[in-house]
Tab-separated table of C-alpha atoms in Angstrom:
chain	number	residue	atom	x	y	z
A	1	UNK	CA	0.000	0.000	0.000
A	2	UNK	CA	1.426	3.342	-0.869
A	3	UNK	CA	2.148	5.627	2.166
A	4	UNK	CA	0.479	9.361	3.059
A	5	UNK	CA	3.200	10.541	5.561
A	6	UNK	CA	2.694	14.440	6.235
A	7	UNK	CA	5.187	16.448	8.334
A	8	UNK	CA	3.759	19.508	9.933
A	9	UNK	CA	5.892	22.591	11.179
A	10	UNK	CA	5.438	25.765	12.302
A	11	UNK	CA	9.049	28.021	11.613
A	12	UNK	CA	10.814	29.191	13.928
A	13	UNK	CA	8.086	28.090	16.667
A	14	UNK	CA	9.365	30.533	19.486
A	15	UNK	CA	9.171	33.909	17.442
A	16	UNK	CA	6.059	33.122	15.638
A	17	UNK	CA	4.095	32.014	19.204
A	18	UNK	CA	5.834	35.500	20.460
A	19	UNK	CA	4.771	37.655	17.594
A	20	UNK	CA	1.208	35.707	17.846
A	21	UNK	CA	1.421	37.132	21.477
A	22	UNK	CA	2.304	40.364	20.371
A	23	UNK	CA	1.872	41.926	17.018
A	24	UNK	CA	4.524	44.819	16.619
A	25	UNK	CA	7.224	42.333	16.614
A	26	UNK	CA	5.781	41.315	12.902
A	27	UNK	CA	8.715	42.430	10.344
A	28	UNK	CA	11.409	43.010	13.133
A	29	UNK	CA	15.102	40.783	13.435
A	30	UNK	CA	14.100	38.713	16.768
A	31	UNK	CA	15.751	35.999	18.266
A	32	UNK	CA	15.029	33.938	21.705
A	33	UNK	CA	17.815	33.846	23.578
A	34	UNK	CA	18.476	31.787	27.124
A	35	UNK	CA	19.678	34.690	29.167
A	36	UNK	CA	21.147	38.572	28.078
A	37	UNK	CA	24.547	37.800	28.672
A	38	UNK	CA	26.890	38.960	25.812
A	39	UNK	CA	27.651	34.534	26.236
A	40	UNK	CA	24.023	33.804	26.186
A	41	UNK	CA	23.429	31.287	22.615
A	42	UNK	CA	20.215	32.000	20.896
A	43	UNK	CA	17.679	29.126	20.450
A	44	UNK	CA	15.740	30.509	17.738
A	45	UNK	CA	15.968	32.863	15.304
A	46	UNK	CA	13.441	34.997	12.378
A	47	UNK	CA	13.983	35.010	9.225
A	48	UNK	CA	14.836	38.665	9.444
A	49	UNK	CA	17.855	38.132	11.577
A	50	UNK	CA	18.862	35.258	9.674
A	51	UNK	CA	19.054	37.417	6.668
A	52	UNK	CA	21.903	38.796	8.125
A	53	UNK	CA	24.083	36.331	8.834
A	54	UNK	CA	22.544	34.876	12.623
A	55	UNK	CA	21.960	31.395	12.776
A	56	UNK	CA	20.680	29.478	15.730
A	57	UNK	CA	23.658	28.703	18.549
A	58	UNK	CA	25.109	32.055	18.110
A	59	UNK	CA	26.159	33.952	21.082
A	60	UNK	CA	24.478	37.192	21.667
A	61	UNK	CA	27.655	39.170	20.776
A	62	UNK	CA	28.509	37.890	17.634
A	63	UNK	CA	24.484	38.131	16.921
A	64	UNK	CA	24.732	41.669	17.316
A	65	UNK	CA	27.545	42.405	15.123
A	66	UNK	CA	26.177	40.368	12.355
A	67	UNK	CA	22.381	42.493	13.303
A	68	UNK	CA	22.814	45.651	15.267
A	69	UNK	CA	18.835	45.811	14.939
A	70	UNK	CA	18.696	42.220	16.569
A	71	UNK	CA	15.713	41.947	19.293
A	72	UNK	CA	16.128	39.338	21.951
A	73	UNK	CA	12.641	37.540	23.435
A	74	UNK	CA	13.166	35.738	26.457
A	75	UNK	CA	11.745	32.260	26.415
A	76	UNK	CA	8.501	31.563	27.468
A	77	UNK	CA	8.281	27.495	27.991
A	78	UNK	CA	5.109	27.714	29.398
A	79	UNK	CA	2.956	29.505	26.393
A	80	UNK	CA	5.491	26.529	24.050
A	81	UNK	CA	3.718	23.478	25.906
A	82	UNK	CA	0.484	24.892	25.798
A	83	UNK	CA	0.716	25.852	21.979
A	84	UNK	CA	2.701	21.903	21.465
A	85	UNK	CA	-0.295	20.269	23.234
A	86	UNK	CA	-2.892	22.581	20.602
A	87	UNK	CA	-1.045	20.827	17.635
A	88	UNK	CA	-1.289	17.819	19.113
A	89	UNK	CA	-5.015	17.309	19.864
A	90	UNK	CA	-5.429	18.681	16.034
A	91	UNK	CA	-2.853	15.305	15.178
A	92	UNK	CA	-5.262	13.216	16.934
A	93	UNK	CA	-8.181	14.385	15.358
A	94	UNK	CA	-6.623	13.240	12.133
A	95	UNK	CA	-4.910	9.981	12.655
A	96	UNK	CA	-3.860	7.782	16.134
A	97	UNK	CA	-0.429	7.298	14.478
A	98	UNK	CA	1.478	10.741	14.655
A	99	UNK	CA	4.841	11.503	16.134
A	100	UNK	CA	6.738	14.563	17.638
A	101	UNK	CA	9.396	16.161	15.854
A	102	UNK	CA	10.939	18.815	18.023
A	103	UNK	CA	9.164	21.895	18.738
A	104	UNK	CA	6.277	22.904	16.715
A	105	UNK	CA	6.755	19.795	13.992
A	106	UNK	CA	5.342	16.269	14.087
A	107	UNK	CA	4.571	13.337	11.599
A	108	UNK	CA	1.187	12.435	10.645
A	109	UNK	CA	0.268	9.082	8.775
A	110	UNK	CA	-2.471	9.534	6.607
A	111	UNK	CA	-2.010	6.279	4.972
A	112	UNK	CA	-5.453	4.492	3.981
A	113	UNK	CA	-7.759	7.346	5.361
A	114	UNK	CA	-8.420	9.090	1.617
A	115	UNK	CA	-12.126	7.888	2.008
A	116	UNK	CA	-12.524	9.296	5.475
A	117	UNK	CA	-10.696	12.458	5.599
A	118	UNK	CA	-10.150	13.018	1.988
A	119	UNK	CA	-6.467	13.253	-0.414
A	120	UNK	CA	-3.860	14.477	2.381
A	121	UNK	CA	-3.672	17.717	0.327
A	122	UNK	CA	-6.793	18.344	2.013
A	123	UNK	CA	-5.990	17.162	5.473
A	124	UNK	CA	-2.969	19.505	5.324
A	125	UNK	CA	-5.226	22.167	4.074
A	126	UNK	CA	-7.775	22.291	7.083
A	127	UNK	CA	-4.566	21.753	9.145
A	128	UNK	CA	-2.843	24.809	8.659
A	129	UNK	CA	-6.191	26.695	8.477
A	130	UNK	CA	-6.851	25.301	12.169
A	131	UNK	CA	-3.506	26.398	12.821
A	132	UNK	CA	-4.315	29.778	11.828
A	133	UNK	CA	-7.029	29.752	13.773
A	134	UNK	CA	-6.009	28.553	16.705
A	135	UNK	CA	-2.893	29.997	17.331
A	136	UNK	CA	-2.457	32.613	15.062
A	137	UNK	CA	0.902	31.257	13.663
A	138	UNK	CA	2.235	30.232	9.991
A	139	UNK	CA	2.562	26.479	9.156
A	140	UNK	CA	4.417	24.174	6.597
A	141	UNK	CA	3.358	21.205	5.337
A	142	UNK	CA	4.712	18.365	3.632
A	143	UNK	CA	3.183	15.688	2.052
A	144	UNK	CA	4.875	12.332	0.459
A	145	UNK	CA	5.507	8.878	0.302
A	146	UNK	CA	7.726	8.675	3.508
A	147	UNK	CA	8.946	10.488	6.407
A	148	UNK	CA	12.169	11.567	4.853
A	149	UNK	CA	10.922	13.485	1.754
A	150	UNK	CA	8.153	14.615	3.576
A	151	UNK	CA	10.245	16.488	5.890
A	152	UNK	CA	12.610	17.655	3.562
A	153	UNK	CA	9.146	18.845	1.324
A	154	UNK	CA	8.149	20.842	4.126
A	155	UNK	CA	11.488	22.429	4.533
A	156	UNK	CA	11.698	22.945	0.496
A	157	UNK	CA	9.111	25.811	0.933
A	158	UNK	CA	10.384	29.247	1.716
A	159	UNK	CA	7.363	30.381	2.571
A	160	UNK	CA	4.066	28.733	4.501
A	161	UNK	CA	2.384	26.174	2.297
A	162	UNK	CA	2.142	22.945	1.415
A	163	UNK	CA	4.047	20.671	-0.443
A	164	UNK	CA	3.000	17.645	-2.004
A	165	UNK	CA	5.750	15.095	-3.693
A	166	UNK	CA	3.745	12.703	-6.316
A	167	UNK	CA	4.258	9.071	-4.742
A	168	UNK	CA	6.979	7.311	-6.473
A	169	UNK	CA	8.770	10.429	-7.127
A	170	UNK	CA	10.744	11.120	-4.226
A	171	UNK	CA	13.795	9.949	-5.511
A	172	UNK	CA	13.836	12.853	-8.515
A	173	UNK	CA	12.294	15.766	-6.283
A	174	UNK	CA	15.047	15.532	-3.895
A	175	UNK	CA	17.689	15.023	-6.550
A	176	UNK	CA	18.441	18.502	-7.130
A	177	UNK	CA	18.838	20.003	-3.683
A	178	UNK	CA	21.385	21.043	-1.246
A	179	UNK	CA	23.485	17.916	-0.194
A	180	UNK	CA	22.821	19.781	3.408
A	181	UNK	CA	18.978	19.451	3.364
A	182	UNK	CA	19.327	15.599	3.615
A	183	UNK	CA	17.943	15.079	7.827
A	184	UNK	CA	20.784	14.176	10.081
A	185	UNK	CA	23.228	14.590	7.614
A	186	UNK	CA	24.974	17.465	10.125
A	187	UNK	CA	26.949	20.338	8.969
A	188	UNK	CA	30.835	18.885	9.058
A	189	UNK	CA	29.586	16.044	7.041
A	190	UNK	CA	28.873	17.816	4.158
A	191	UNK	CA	31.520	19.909	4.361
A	192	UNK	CA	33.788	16.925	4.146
A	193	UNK	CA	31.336	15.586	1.474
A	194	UNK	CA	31.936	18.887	-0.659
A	195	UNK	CA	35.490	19.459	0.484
A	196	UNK	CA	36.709	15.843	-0.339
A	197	UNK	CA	34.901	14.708	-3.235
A	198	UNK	CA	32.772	17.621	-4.127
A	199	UNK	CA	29.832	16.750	-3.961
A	200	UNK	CA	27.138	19.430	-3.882
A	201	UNK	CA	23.421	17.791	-4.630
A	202	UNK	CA	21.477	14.567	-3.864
A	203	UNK	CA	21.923	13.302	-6.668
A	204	UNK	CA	25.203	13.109	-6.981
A	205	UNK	CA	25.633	10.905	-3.392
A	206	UNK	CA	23.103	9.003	-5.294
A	207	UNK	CA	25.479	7.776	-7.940
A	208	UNK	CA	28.145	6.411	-5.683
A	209	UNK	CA	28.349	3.506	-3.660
A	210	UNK	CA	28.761	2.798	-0.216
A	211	UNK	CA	32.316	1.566	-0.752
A	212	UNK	CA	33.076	5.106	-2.044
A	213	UNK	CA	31.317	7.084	0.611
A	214	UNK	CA	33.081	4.951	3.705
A	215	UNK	CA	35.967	6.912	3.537
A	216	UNK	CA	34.146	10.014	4.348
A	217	UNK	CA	31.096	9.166	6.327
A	218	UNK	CA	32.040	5.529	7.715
A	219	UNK	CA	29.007	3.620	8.949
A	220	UNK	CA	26.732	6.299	8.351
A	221	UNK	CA	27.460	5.554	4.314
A	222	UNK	CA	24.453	2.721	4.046
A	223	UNK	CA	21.974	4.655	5.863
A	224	UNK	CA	23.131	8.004	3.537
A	225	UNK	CA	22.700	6.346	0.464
A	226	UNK	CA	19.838	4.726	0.842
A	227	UNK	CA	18.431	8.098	1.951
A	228	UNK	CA	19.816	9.779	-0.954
A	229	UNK	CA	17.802	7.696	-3.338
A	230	UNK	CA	14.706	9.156	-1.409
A	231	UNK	CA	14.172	5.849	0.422
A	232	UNK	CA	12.715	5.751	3.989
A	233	UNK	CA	11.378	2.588	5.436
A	234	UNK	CA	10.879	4.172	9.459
A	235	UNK	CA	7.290	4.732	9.920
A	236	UNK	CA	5.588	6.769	12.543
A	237	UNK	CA	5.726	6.143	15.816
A	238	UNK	CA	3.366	7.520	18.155
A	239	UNK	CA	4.945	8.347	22.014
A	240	UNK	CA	5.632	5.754	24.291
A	241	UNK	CA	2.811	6.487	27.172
A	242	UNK	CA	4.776	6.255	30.397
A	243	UNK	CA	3.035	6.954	33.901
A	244	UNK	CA	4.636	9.867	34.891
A	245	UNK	CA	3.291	12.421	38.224
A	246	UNK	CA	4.019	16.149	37.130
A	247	UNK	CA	2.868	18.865	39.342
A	248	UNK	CA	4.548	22.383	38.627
A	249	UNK	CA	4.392	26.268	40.510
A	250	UNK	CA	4.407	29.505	38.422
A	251	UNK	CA	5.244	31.834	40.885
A	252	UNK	CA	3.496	34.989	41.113
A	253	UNK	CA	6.258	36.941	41.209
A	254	UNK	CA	9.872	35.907	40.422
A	255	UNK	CA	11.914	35.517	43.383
A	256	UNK	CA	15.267	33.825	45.215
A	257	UNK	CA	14.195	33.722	48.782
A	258	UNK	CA	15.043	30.355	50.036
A	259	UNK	CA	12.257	29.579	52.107
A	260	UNK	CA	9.358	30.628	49.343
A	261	UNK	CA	11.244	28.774	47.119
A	262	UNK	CA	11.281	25.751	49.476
A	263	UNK	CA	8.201	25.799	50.324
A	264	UNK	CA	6.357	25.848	46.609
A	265	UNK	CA	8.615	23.053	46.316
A	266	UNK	CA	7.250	21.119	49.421
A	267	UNK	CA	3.609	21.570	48.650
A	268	UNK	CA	4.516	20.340	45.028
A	269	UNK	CA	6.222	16.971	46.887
A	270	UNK	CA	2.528	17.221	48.789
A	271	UNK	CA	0.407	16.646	45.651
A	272	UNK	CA	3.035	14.711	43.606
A	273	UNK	CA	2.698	12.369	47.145
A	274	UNK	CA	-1.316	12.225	47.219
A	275	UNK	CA	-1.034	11.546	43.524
A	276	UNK	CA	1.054	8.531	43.701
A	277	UNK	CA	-0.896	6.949	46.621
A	278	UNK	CA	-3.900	7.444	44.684
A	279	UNK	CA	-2.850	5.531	41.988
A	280	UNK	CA	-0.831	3.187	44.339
A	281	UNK	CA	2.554	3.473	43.066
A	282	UNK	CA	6.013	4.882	43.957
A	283	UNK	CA	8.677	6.447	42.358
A	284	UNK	CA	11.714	5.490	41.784
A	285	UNK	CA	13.264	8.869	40.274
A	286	UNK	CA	12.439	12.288	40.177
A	287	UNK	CA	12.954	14.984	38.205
A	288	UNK	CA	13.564	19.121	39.163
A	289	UNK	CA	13.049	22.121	36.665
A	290	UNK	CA	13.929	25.276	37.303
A	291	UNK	CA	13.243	28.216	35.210
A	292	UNK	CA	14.645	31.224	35.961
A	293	UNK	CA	13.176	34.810	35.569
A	294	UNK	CA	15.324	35.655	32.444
A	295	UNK	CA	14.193	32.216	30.966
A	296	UNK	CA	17.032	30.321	31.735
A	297	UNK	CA	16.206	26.768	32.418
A	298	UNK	CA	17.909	23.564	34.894
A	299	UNK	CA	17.251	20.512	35.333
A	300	UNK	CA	18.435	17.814	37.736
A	301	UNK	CA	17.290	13.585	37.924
A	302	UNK	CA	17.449	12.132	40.942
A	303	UNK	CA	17.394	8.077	41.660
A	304	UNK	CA	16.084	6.719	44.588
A	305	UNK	CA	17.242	3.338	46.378
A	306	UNK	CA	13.644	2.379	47.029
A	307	UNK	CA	10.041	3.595	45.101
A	308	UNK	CA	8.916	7.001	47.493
A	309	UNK	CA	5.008	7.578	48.113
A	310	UNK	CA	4.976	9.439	51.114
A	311	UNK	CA	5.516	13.140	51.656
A	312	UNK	CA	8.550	13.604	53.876
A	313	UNK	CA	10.610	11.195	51.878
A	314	UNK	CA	9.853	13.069	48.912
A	315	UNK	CA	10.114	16.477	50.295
A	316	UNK	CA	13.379	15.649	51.042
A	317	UNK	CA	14.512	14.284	48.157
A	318	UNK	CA	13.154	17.584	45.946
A	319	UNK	CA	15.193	19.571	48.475
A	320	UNK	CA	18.668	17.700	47.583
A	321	UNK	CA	17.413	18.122	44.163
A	322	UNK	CA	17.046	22.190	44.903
A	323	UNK	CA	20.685	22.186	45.936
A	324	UNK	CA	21.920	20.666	43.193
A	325	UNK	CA	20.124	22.740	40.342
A	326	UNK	CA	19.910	25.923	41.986
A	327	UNK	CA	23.110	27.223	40.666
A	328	UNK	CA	22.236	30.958	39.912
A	329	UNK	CA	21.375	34.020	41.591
A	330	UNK	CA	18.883	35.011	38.968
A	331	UNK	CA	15.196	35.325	40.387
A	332	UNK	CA	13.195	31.738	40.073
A	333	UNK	CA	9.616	31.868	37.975
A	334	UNK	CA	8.576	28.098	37.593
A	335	UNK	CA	9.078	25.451	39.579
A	336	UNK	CA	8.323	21.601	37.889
A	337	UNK	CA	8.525	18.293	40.219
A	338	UNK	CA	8.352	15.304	38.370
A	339	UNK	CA	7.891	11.558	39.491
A	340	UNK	CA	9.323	9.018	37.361
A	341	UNK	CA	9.423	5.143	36.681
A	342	UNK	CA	6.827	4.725	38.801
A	343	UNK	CA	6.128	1.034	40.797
A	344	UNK	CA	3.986	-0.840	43.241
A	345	UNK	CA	5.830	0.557	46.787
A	346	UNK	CA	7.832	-2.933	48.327
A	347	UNK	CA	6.820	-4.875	50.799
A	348	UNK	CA	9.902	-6.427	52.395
A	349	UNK	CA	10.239	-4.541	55.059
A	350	UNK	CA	14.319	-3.850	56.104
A	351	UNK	CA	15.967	-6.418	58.213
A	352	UNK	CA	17.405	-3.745	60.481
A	353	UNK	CA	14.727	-1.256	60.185
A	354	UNK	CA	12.290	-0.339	63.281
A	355	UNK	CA	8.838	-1.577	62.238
A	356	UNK	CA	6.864	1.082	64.671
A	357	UNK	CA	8.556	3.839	62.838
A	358	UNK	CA	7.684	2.601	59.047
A	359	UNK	CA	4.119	1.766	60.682
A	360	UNK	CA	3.738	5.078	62.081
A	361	UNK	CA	4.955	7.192	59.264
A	362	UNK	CA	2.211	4.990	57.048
A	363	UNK	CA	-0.494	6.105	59.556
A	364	UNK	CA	-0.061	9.509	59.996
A	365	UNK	CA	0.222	9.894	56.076
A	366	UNK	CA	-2.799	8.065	56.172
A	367	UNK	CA	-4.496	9.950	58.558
A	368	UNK	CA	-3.436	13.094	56.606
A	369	UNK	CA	-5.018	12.214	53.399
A	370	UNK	CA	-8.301	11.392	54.806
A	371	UNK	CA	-8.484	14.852	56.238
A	372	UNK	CA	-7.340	15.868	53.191
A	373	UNK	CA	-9.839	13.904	51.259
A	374	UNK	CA	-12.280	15.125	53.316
A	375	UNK	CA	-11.567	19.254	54.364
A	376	UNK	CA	-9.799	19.794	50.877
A	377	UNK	CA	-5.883	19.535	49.905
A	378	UNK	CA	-5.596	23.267	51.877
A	379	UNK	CA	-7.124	22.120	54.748
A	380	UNK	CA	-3.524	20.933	56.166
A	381	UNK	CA	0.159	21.159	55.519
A	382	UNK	CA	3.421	20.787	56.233
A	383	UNK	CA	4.443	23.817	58.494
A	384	UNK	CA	7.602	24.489	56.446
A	385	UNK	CA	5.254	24.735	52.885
A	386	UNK	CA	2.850	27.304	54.725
């Protein structure tokens, strides 16, 4: 059966969701940068500014010598979920069988759906108009045979649109283009490839063989050749659902005092904890973002020797967390605690342990989240979360 593979994107996801936000940045050089530091590397960057020589991974200094005019937007990680998890309930809507691509880009397979939703011209078509819509930001599509040319289809546009490669073609649209445009190909690859043995389009990788290529690529040489002839056998994958316990704290106002700090973090170990005993299950590792006022964001993993449910044990393992990603003195703005590889809490009680102790710890947790359960989650707390 032939394949409907469409790869969705949205440019330069940060500035357009930032000039959705706010209109007069329209026509200006922006770029989102982590921090204002003259070290600070930009993460994305408009077309504008890239017109003039910045490229994402630039320092801010160099960025401004290339663009005097250059505008930095501090990130805003919140407003990118919410405007990922948009995109993604319009995926669903078409087909169970799509997968993320980075920010603002994901695969759909449209494969076998023509007399449901129509040609995938079509499905593209409503898409970006429901992107419009929605979110008030540009979109590319591209439309082929596999994941590979569809991606590089969508990136073959210089402006939003969509693209659509006739099946069984995908070998002679991609012929002619930039030996660079091939995915994963990197940068100092093809250099070498056009340094070495000059080789500038597709097409030309095409007509050698993987003996020739070895010398320059190694055992990337199959997988590159076979992708040169437009050839892509990977098909979608949708995201692994794992059982994962998020709670997170946007601070009303930014700040570094330790003991506001540590206590948003405490009543987020509080409902992480209720969470997991709901659902009967402990975790074995958790996870700490930071994100600092300027938009700078850390983030620390920490493994525990046996699955945590109850709020103490996890109040004090987000506070070694704390210590280990709180690195700056740059005002805090979110806070996100998350549990991980979660498991049925053990049994086997320790061979050297004091049984009234576990016992008692169980029991007042218990007795806390029947309160709880019954006054409301404010009803009672932790004195150092208050």
């Amino acid at each position: 059966m032939t394949r409907d593979i469409l790869h969705l994107a949205v440019p330069d996801f940060d500035v357009a969701l930032a000039r959705a936000v706010d209109p007069s940045l329209r026509h200006r050089p922006l770029a989102v940068a982590a921090g204002q530091s003259q070290g600070s590397l930009l993460r994305c960057v408009s077309d504008e500014a890239r017109r003039d020589g910045v490229i994402a991974g630039m320092n801010v200094h160099l960025a401004r010598k290339c663009c005097p005019a250059l505008q930095l937007l501090t990130p805003r990680p919140e407003l990118v979920s919410k405007a990922g998890q948009v995109l993604q309930n319009l995926a669903r809507h078409y087909s169970p069988l799509w997968e993320p691509n980075g920010e603002g880009r994901l695969f759909l397979d449209l494969t076998g759906s023509r007399r449901l939703l129509g040609s995938p011209l079509d499905v593209a078509t409503r898409l970006e108009r429901q992107i419009a819509d929605r979110l008030r930001v540009p979109a590319m599509c591209g439309v082929a045979g596999n994941k590979l040319v569809a991606r590089m289809a969508g990136s073959y546009l210089d402006r939003p649109g969509i693209c659509d490669v006739l099946r069984g073609s995908e070998r002679n649209f991609i012929a002619p283009l930039a030996v660079s445009s091939l995915p994963g190909i990197g940068r100092m690859r093809s250099e070498r490839l056009l340094q070495d043995l000059n080789l500038r389009r597709v097409e030309q990788i095409a007509a050698l063989s993987i003996a020739q290529l070895e010398p320059i690529c190694g055992p990337f040489s199959a997988l590159l050749q076979q992708r040169s002839h437009g050839i892509d056998p990977d098909p979608v994958r949708p995201p692994q659902r794992k059982m994962i316990v998020t709670e997170e704290a946007l601070l009303e106002k930014a700040s570094n005092e330790e003991t506001a700090i540590r206590a948003a973090l405490g009543r987020l170990a509080e409902r992480c904890g209720l969470h997991l005993r709901r659902l009967g299950r402990g975790s074995k590792r958790l996870r700490l973002v930071l994100v600092y006022a300027d938009g700078y964001s850390a983030e620390r993993r920490l493994t525990l020797a046996a699955p945590c449910h109850l709020d103490l044990d996890l109040m004090t393992a987000a506070d070694e967390l704390l210590q280990r990603a709180w690195q700056r003195r740059i005002r805090l703005r979110l806070l996100r605690l998350s549990c991980e590889q979660l498991v049925a809490p053990s049994r086997q009680l320790s061979l050297f342990s004091a049984p009234q102790t576990t016992r008692a710890s169980d029991t007042l947790q218990s007795a806390l989240d029947e309160l709880r359960y019954r006054f409301g989650n404010q009803s009672l707390g932790w004195g150092r979360n208050i």
